[in-house]
């Protein structure tokens, strides 16, 4: 084969270029790249809690318990509101009597009357299931009774749960409990029956103060997704690596 | 191999086979690994549908506004515009069939949920269109204790009667 140096270099360069381009094309067809291109069409439920707006009326807790048939007189609840009071002498009082079902109508955190001038800072923090992207409660379930739906919501299969309680122990946020009647693990599921019918969760509807909002983080037009992307939000217990999807505005370091 | 080794082995193999056969009948067809993978998506798919068909009880004020248009218009034009009817009247569920009548929350405690004075309760209310207003707060021990708020105040108008 007669091939001088010039010819050899020319062909060699062209071949290199051609391979480079074709490998680049394969890169585009990788499933994760395609998934990223489709991202805005997906559905992933997220929640935003604005603690600066919460007045501790507890209407959300009441609505949640009645909507989701969590026995009203029991102390367990899918959502609750915590009151944090930090006094000038460094004491931190935290309480949530009856999960704040009846609201906070007296200035008696943990049974102590605290004068206004003795308070450094105080506020209310609504809590609910964080619908984590890496939910430890799901990981520990030995029977596949609790799982994450494709839209990110963690659900419990009541017919499949054996009531072992591993998931209740595994949740770093303590959102899970035993349902007193069904005797299975119970948790907030973002009112799955409501959000799938175009409604908002019962707690979001009940809140007259706009402290709670629900949205789809994969929808670029969604106002709630916009808050998470553009405003200063934080999540609870980030160090656990659970990637919680309830974002808080005005979260303080004393909140646990 | 000797008989006393083979016989128990058959029993074990038979038991395993039996368990596998029972499993085929007991485990639902749609039980398996789904979208979120083995770690988070190992479940019975139809349970998603079970949760989606759970009964809705809180219907929101949109549900009330056609029959109770007069009251709806009143409250929507008041400072209580963002307060849902069902917050005080309880979940509508299938009203007017079931329940036929809803309760009316008139208790002092209900109003105090928002209007009792607490030093740490946010006092600025910015949920209504226009400039933020002050959230009316009262010390329940000083402001006419023992009397129901609705004696003097109209809830639907958020004003004095």
Coordinates of C-alpha atoms in Angstrom, one line a residue:
Chain A
X1 CA 0.0 0.0 0.0
X2 CA 1.5 3.3 -1.0
X3 CA 0.8 5.9 1.6
X4 CA 3.0 8.9 2.2
X5 CA 3.2 10.7 5.5
X6 CA 0.9 13.5 4.5
X7 CA -1.8 11.0 3.4
X8 CA -1.4 9.0 6.6
X9 CA -1.8 12.1 8.8
X10 CA -4.9 13.3 6.8
X11 CA -6.7 10.0 7.1
X12 CA -5.7 9.5 10.7
X13 CA -7.0 12.9 11.7
X14 CA -10.3 12.4 9.9
X15 CA -10.8 9.0 11.6
X16 CA -10.1 10.5 15.0
X17 CA -12.6 13.3 14.3
X18 CA -15.3 10.9 13.1
X19 CA -14.9 8.7 16.1
X20 CA -15.0 11.6 18.4
X21 CA -18.2 12.9 16.9
X22 CA -19.9 9.5 16.9
X23 CA -19.0 8.9 20.6
X24 CA -20.4 12.4 21.3
X25 CA -23.7 11.3 19.6
X26 CA -23.9 8.2 21.8
X27 CA -23.4 10.4 24.8
X28 CA -26.6 12.3 23.9
X29 CA -28.6 9.0 23.7
X30 CA -27.6 7.9 27.3
X31 CA -30.8 7.3 29.3
X32 CA -29.8 9.7 32.1
X33 CA -29.2 12.5 29.6
X34 CA -32.6 11.8 27.9
X35 CA -34.2 11.8 31.3
X36 CA -32.7 15.2 32.1
X37 CA -34.0 16.5 28.8
X38 CA -37.5 15.3 29.8
X39 CA -37.2 16.6 33.3
X40 CA -39.6 19.5 33.1
X41 CA -42.4 17.1 32.0
X42 CA -42.1 15.0 35.2
X43 CA -43.9 15.1 38.4
X44 CA -42.2 15.3 41.9
X45 CA -44.3 16.6 44.8
X46 CA -42.6 19.2 47.1
X47 CA -43.8 21.2 50.0
X48 CA -42.8 24.6 51.2
X49 CA -43.4 25.7 54.8
X50 CA -43.0 29.4 55.6
X51 CA -42.4 29.4 59.3
X52 CA -42.5 33.2 59.4
X53 CA -46.2 33.1 58.5
X54 CA -47.3 30.4 60.9
X55 CA -49.4 31.7 63.8
X56 CA -49.9 28.4 65.5
X57 CA -53.7 28.2 65.0
X58 CA -53.4 24.4 64.4
X59 CA -56.2 24.4 61.8
X60 CA -53.9 22.4 59.6
X61 CA -53.6 19.6 62.2
X62 CA -57.4 19.6 62.8
X63 CA -58.1 19.4 59.0
X64 CA -55.5 16.6 58.5
X65 CA -56.8 14.4 61.3
X66 CA -60.4 14.7 60.1
X67 CA -59.5 14.3 56.4
X68 CA -57.2 11.3 56.8
X69 CA -59.3 9.5 59.5
X70 CA -56.6 9.7 62.2
X71 CA -58.6 9.2 65.4
X72 CA -59.2 12.7 66.7
X73 CA -58.9 12.1 70.4
X74 CA -55.5 10.3 70.2
X75 CA -52.2 12.1 70.5
X76 CA -50.9 10.8 67.2
X77 CA -51.1 12.9 64.1
X78 CA -49.7 13.0 60.5
X79 CA -48.8 16.6 60.9
X80 CA -48.2 18.8 63.9
X81 CA -47.0 22.3 64.9
X82 CA -44.1 22.9 67.3
X83 CA -43.6 26.0 69.4
X84 CA -40.1 27.1 70.0
X85 CA -39.4 29.6 72.7
X86 CA -35.8 30.7 73.5
X87 CA -35.5 32.7 76.7
X88 CA -32.8 35.3 77.5
X89 CA -31.2 32.9 80.0
X90 CA -30.5 30.4 77.2
X91 CA -33.3 28.0 77.8
X92 CA -35.1 26.5 74.8
X93 CA -38.7 25.4 75.4
X94 CA -40.3 23.2 72.7
X95 CA -43.8 21.9 72.9
X96 CA -46.7 20.6 70.7
X97 CA -49.6 19.8 73.0
X98 CA -51.9 17.2 71.3
X99 CA -49.9 17.9 68.1
X100 CA -51.3 21.4 68.3
X101 CA -54.7 20.1 67.2
X102 CA -56.4 22.8 69.3
X103 CA -53.9 25.5 68.4
X104 CA -51.8 27.6 70.8
X105 CA -54.1 29.9 72.7
X106 CA -52.1 30.4 75.9
X107 CA -48.6 31.6 76.5
X108 CA -47.5 28.5 78.4
X109 CA -44.7 26.7 76.6
X110 CA -44.1 23.4 78.5
X111 CA -46.4 24.7 81.2
X112 CA -44.2 27.7 81.9
X113 CA -45.4 31.3 81.6
X114 CA -42.8 33.3 79.8
X115 CA -42.9 37.1 79.9
X116 CA -42.4 38.9 76.6
X117 CA -39.3 40.7 77.8
X118 CA -37.7 37.4 78.8
X119 CA -37.9 36.0 75.2
X120 CA -35.0 36.2 72.8
X121 CA -36.8 34.5 70.0
X122 CA -39.9 32.4 69.6
X123 CA -41.8 31.0 66.6
X124 CA -43.9 28.1 65.3
X125 CA -42.7 25.3 63.0
X126 CA -45.2 23.1 61.2
X127 CA -43.9 19.6 60.6
X128 CA -45.0 16.8 58.3
X129 CA -43.5 13.9 56.3
X130 CA -40.5 15.1 54.3
X131 CA -41.1 12.6 51.4
X132 CA -37.4 12.1 51.2
X133 CA -35.7 11.2 48.0
X134 CA -33.7 8.5 49.9
X135 CA -36.3 7.5 52.5
X136 CA -34.7 5.4 55.3
X137 CA -38.1 4.2 56.3
X138 CA -38.6 2.5 53.0
X139 CA -35.2 1.0 53.0
X140 CA -35.8 -0.9 56.3
X141 CA -39.2 -2.3 55.4
X142 CA -38.8 -6.1 55.3
X143 CA -41.9 -6.9 53.4
X144 CA -42.3 -4.1 50.8
X145 CA -45.3 -2.6 52.5
X146 CA -43.9 1.0 52.4
X147 CA -42.6 2.4 49.2
X148 CA -41.9 5.5 47.2
X149 CA -44.4 6.2 44.3
X150 CA -42.8 7.5 41.1
X151 CA -44.0 11.0 42.0
X152 CA -41.8 10.9 45.2
X153 CA -44.6 10.4 47.8
X154 CA -43.8 7.6 50.3
X155 CA -46.9 5.5 50.9
X156 CA -47.8 2.6 53.2
X157 CA -49.7 -0.5 51.9
X158 CA -52.1 -1.2 54.8
X159 CA -52.9 -4.7 53.6
X160 CA -49.2 -5.6 53.3
X161 CA -47.8 -4.0 56.5
X162 CA -47.0 -6.5 59.3
X163 CA -46.6 -3.8 61.9
X164 CA -43.0 -4.6 62.8
X165 CA -42.3 -0.9 63.5
X166 CA -38.8 -0.8 61.8
X167 CA -39.9 2.2 59.7
X168 CA -41.1 4.1 62.7
X169 CA -37.7 3.7 64.3
X170 CA -35.8 4.5 61.0
X171 CA -37.4 7.9 60.3
X172 CA -35.1 10.6 61.6
X173 CA -38.0 13.1 61.7
X174 CA -40.4 11.0 63.8
X175 CA -43.3 11.4 61.4
X176 CA -44.4 7.8 61.5
X177 CA -46.6 6.2 64.1
X178 CA -48.9 3.2 64.5
X179 CA -52.5 3.8 63.4
X180 CA -54.5 3.0 66.5
X181 CA -57.3 1.3 64.5
X182 CA -55.6 -0.4 61.6
X183 CA -52.6 -1.4 63.6
X184 CA -50.2 -0.6 60.8
X185 CA -47.6 2.1 60.2
X186 CA -49.1 5.4 59.3
X187 CA -47.7 8.6 58.0
X188 CA -48.4 11.8 56.0
X189 CA -48.8 11.1 52.3
X190 CA -49.3 14.7 51.1
X191 CA -53.1 13.8 50.9
X192 CA -52.4 11.5 48.0
X193 CA -56.1 11.3 47.2
X194 CA -56.4 15.1 46.9
X195 CA -53.3 16.0 45.0
X196 CA -54.0 13.4 42.4
X197 CA -57.4 15.0 41.8
X198 CA -56.0 18.5 41.3
X199 CA -56.7 19.7 44.8
X200 CA -54.3 20.8 47.5
X201 CA -53.6 18.9 50.7
X202 CA -56.1 19.4 53.5
X203 CA -53.5 21.3 55.6
X204 CA -52.7 23.7 52.8
X205 CA -56.4 24.4 52.2
X206 CA -57.0 24.9 55.9
X207 CA -54.2 27.4 56.4
X208 CA -55.5 31.0 56.1
X209 CA -52.0 32.4 56.5
X210 CA -50.3 30.8 53.5
X211 CA -47.7 29.1 55.6
X212 CA -48.0 25.9 53.8
X213 CA -47.8 25.3 50.0
X214 CA -47.5 22.2 47.8
X215 CA -46.2 22.0 44.2
X216 CA -44.3 20.1 41.6
X217 CA -40.6 20.7 41.6
X218 CA -40.2 19.4 38.0
X219 CA -42.6 22.0 36.6
X220 CA -40.6 25.1 35.7
X221 CA -43.7 27.3 35.9
X222 CA -44.8 26.1 39.3
X223 CA -44.7 29.0 41.9
X224 CA -43.7 26.6 44.7
X225 CA -40.8 25.2 42.6
X226 CA -39.8 28.8 41.9
X227 CA -39.7 29.6 45.7
X228 CA -37.3 26.7 46.3
X229 CA -35.1 27.7 43.3
X230 CA -34.9 31.4 44.0
X231 CA -35.5 32.0 47.7
X232 CA -33.4 31.1 50.8
X233 CA -34.9 27.8 51.9
X234 CA -33.5 25.0 54.2
X235 CA -34.4 21.4 55.0
X236 CA -34.5 19.6 58.3
X237 CA -31.6 17.3 59.3
X238 CA -29.7 17.6 56.1
X239 CA -26.8 15.6 57.6
X240 CA -28.8 12.4 57.5
X241 CA -28.5 12.4 53.7
X242 CA -32.2 11.6 53.2
X243 CA -32.7 14.5 50.7
X244 CA -36.0 15.8 52.3
X245 CA -38.5 17.4 50.0
X246 CA -40.2 19.7 52.5
X247 CA -38.4 23.1 52.3
X248 CA -38.6 25.6 55.1
X249 CA -38.4 29.4 54.9
X250 CA -37.1 31.1 58.1
X251 CA -35.7 27.9 59.7
X252 CA -33.6 28.5 62.8
X253 CA -30.7 26.4 64.1
X254 CA -32.6 25.6 67.3
X255 CA -35.2 23.7 65.3
X256 CA -34.6 20.0 65.5
Chain B
X1 CA -25.4 -41.6 49.1
X2 CA -27.0 -43.3 52.1
X3 CA -30.8 -43.2 52.6
X4 CA -30.7 -41.3 55.8
X5 CA -29.1 -38.4 54.0
X6 CA -31.2 -38.5 50.9
X7 CA -34.6 -38.7 52.6
X8 CA -34.4 -35.4 54.6
X9 CA -32.9 -33.8 51.6
X10 CA -36.1 -34.7 49.6
X11 CA -38.2 -33.2 52.4
X12 CA -36.3 -30.0 52.4
X13 CA -36.5 -29.7 48.6
X14 CA -40.2 -30.5 48.7
X15 CA -40.8 -27.8 51.4
X16 CA -39.0 -25.2 49.4
X17 CA -41.0 -26.1 46.3
X18 CA -44.2 -26.0 48.3
X19 CA -43.4 -22.5 49.6
X20 CA -42.6 -21.3 46.1
X21 CA -45.9 -22.6 44.8
X22 CA -47.8 -21.0 47.7
X23 CA -46.0 -17.8 47.0
X24 CA -47.3 -17.7 43.4
X25 CA -50.8 -17.7 44.7
X26 CA -50.4 -15.5 47.7
X27 CA -48.3 -12.7 46.3
X28 CA -50.3 -10.3 44.1
X29 CA -49.4 -10.2 40.4
X30 CA -48.4 -6.5 40.5
X31 CA -46.1 -7.0 43.4
X32 CA -42.5 -6.4 42.4
X33 CA -39.9 -3.8 41.6
X34 CA -41.3 -0.6 40.1
X35 CA -40.0 2.8 38.9
X36 CA -37.9 3.7 42.0
X37 CA -35.9 0.5 41.9
X38 CA -35.3 -2.3 44.3
X39 CA -34.5 -0.2 47.3
X40 CA -37.4 2.2 47.3
X41 CA -39.8 0.8 44.7
X42 CA -40.5 -2.8 45.8
X43 CA -44.2 -2.9 46.4
X44 CA -47.8 -3.8 45.2
X45 CA -48.5 -1.3 42.4
X46 CA -52.3 -1.2 42.8
X47 CA -51.8 0.2 46.3
X48 CA -51.1 3.6 44.7
X49 CA -54.7 3.4 43.2
X50 CA -56.1 2.4 46.7
X51 CA -54.7 5.7 48.1
X52 CA -55.9 7.7 45.2
X53 CA -59.5 6.6 45.8
X54 CA -59.4 7.5 49.5
X55 CA -62.5 9.6 50.5
X56 CA -62.2 13.4 50.3
X57 CA -63.8 15.2 53.3
X58 CA -62.6 18.8 53.1
X59 CA -64.2 20.1 49.9
X60 CA -63.0 23.7 50.1
X61 CA -65.1 26.9 49.9
X62 CA -65.5 26.4 46.1
X63 CA -67.8 23.5 47.0
X64 CA -70.0 25.7 49.3
X65 CA -70.2 28.8 47.2
X66 CA -73.1 27.9 44.8
X67 CA -75.7 27.0 47.5
X68 CA -74.5 29.4 50.2
X69 CA -73.6 32.2 47.8
X70 CA -74.8 34.9 50.2
X71 CA -72.5 33.8 53.0
X72 CA -69.7 33.1 50.6
X73 CA -69.8 36.6 49.1
X74 CA -69.8 38.1 52.6
X75 CA -66.7 36.3 53.8
X76 CA -64.8 36.6 50.5
X77 CA -65.1 40.4 50.7
X78 CA -64.2 40.5 54.4
X79 CA -60.8 40.2 56.1
X80 CA -61.6 36.6 56.7
X81 CA -61.5 35.9 53.0
X82 CA -58.7 33.3 53.3
X83 CA -60.5 31.4 56.1
X84 CA -62.2 28.3 54.6
X85 CA -65.8 27.7 55.4
X86 CA -64.9 24.2 56.7
X87 CA -62.4 25.6 59.2
X88 CA -65.4 26.5 61.4
X89 CA -68.2 24.3 60.0
X90 CA -66.3 21.1 59.8
X91 CA -65.6 18.9 56.8
X92 CA -68.4 19.0 54.2
X93 CA -67.8 15.5 52.9
X94 CA -71.1 14.6 51.1
X95 CA -73.1 17.4 52.5
X96 CA -76.1 18.0 52.0
X97 CA -76.8 14.2 51.8
X98 CA -74.3 13.0 54.4
X99 CA -74.1 14.9 56.8
X100 CA -77.4 16.6 56.2
X101 CA -76.4 19.5 58.5
X102 CA -73.0 20.8 59.4
X103 CA -72.1 22.1 62.8
X104 CA -71.3 25.8 63.5
X105 CA -68.2 26.5 65.5
X106 CA -69.1 29.3 67.9
X107 CA -66.7 28.6 70.7
X108 CA -64.4 31.2 72.1
X109 CA -61.5 28.7 71.7
X110 CA -62.0 28.5 68.0
X111 CA -61.5 32.3 67.6
X112 CA -58.6 32.3 70.0
X113 CA -56.7 29.9 67.8
X114 CA -55.7 33.0 65.8
X115 CA -56.8 36.0 67.9
X116 CA -55.4 35.2 71.3
X117 CA -52.4 37.4 72.1
X118 CA -49.1 35.6 72.1
X119 CA -45.8 37.6 72.2
X120 CA -44.5 35.4 69.4
X121 CA -47.5 35.3 67.1
X122 CA -46.8 37.1 63.8
X123 CA -48.8 40.3 64.0
X124 CA -48.6 41.4 60.4
X125 CA -51.1 39.7 58.0
X126 CA -50.2 40.0 54.4
X127 CA -52.3 37.4 52.7
X128 CA -55.0 39.8 51.4
X129 CA -54.5 41.9 48.3
X130 CA -53.3 45.4 49.1
X131 CA -51.2 46.6 52.0
X132 CA -50.5 44.2 54.9
X133 CA -52.8 44.6 57.8
X134 CA -52.4 43.9 61.6
X135 CA -53.7 40.6 62.9
X136 CA -56.2 41.5 65.6
X137 CA -55.0 39.9 68.8
X138 CA -56.7 40.1 72.3
X139 CA -55.7 38.9 75.7
X140 CA -58.5 36.5 76.4
X141 CA -58.3 37.0 80.2
X142 CA -58.9 40.8 79.8
X143 CA -61.2 41.0 76.7
X144 CA -64.7 40.1 77.9
X145 CA -63.8 36.7 79.5
X146 CA -66.5 34.1 79.5
X147 CA -68.6 35.5 76.7
X148 CA -68.6 33.9 73.2
X149 CA -67.0 36.1 70.6
X150 CA -70.0 35.8 68.3
X151 CA -72.1 37.7 70.8
X152 CA -70.6 41.0 69.6
X153 CA -68.6 40.0 66.4
X154 CA -69.7 38.7 63.0
X155 CA -67.4 36.0 61.7
X156 CA -68.5 36.2 58.1
X157 CA -67.9 40.0 58.0
X158 CA -64.9 39.9 60.3
X159 CA -66.3 43.0 62.1
X160 CA -68.5 44.0 65.0
X161 CA -72.2 43.2 64.6

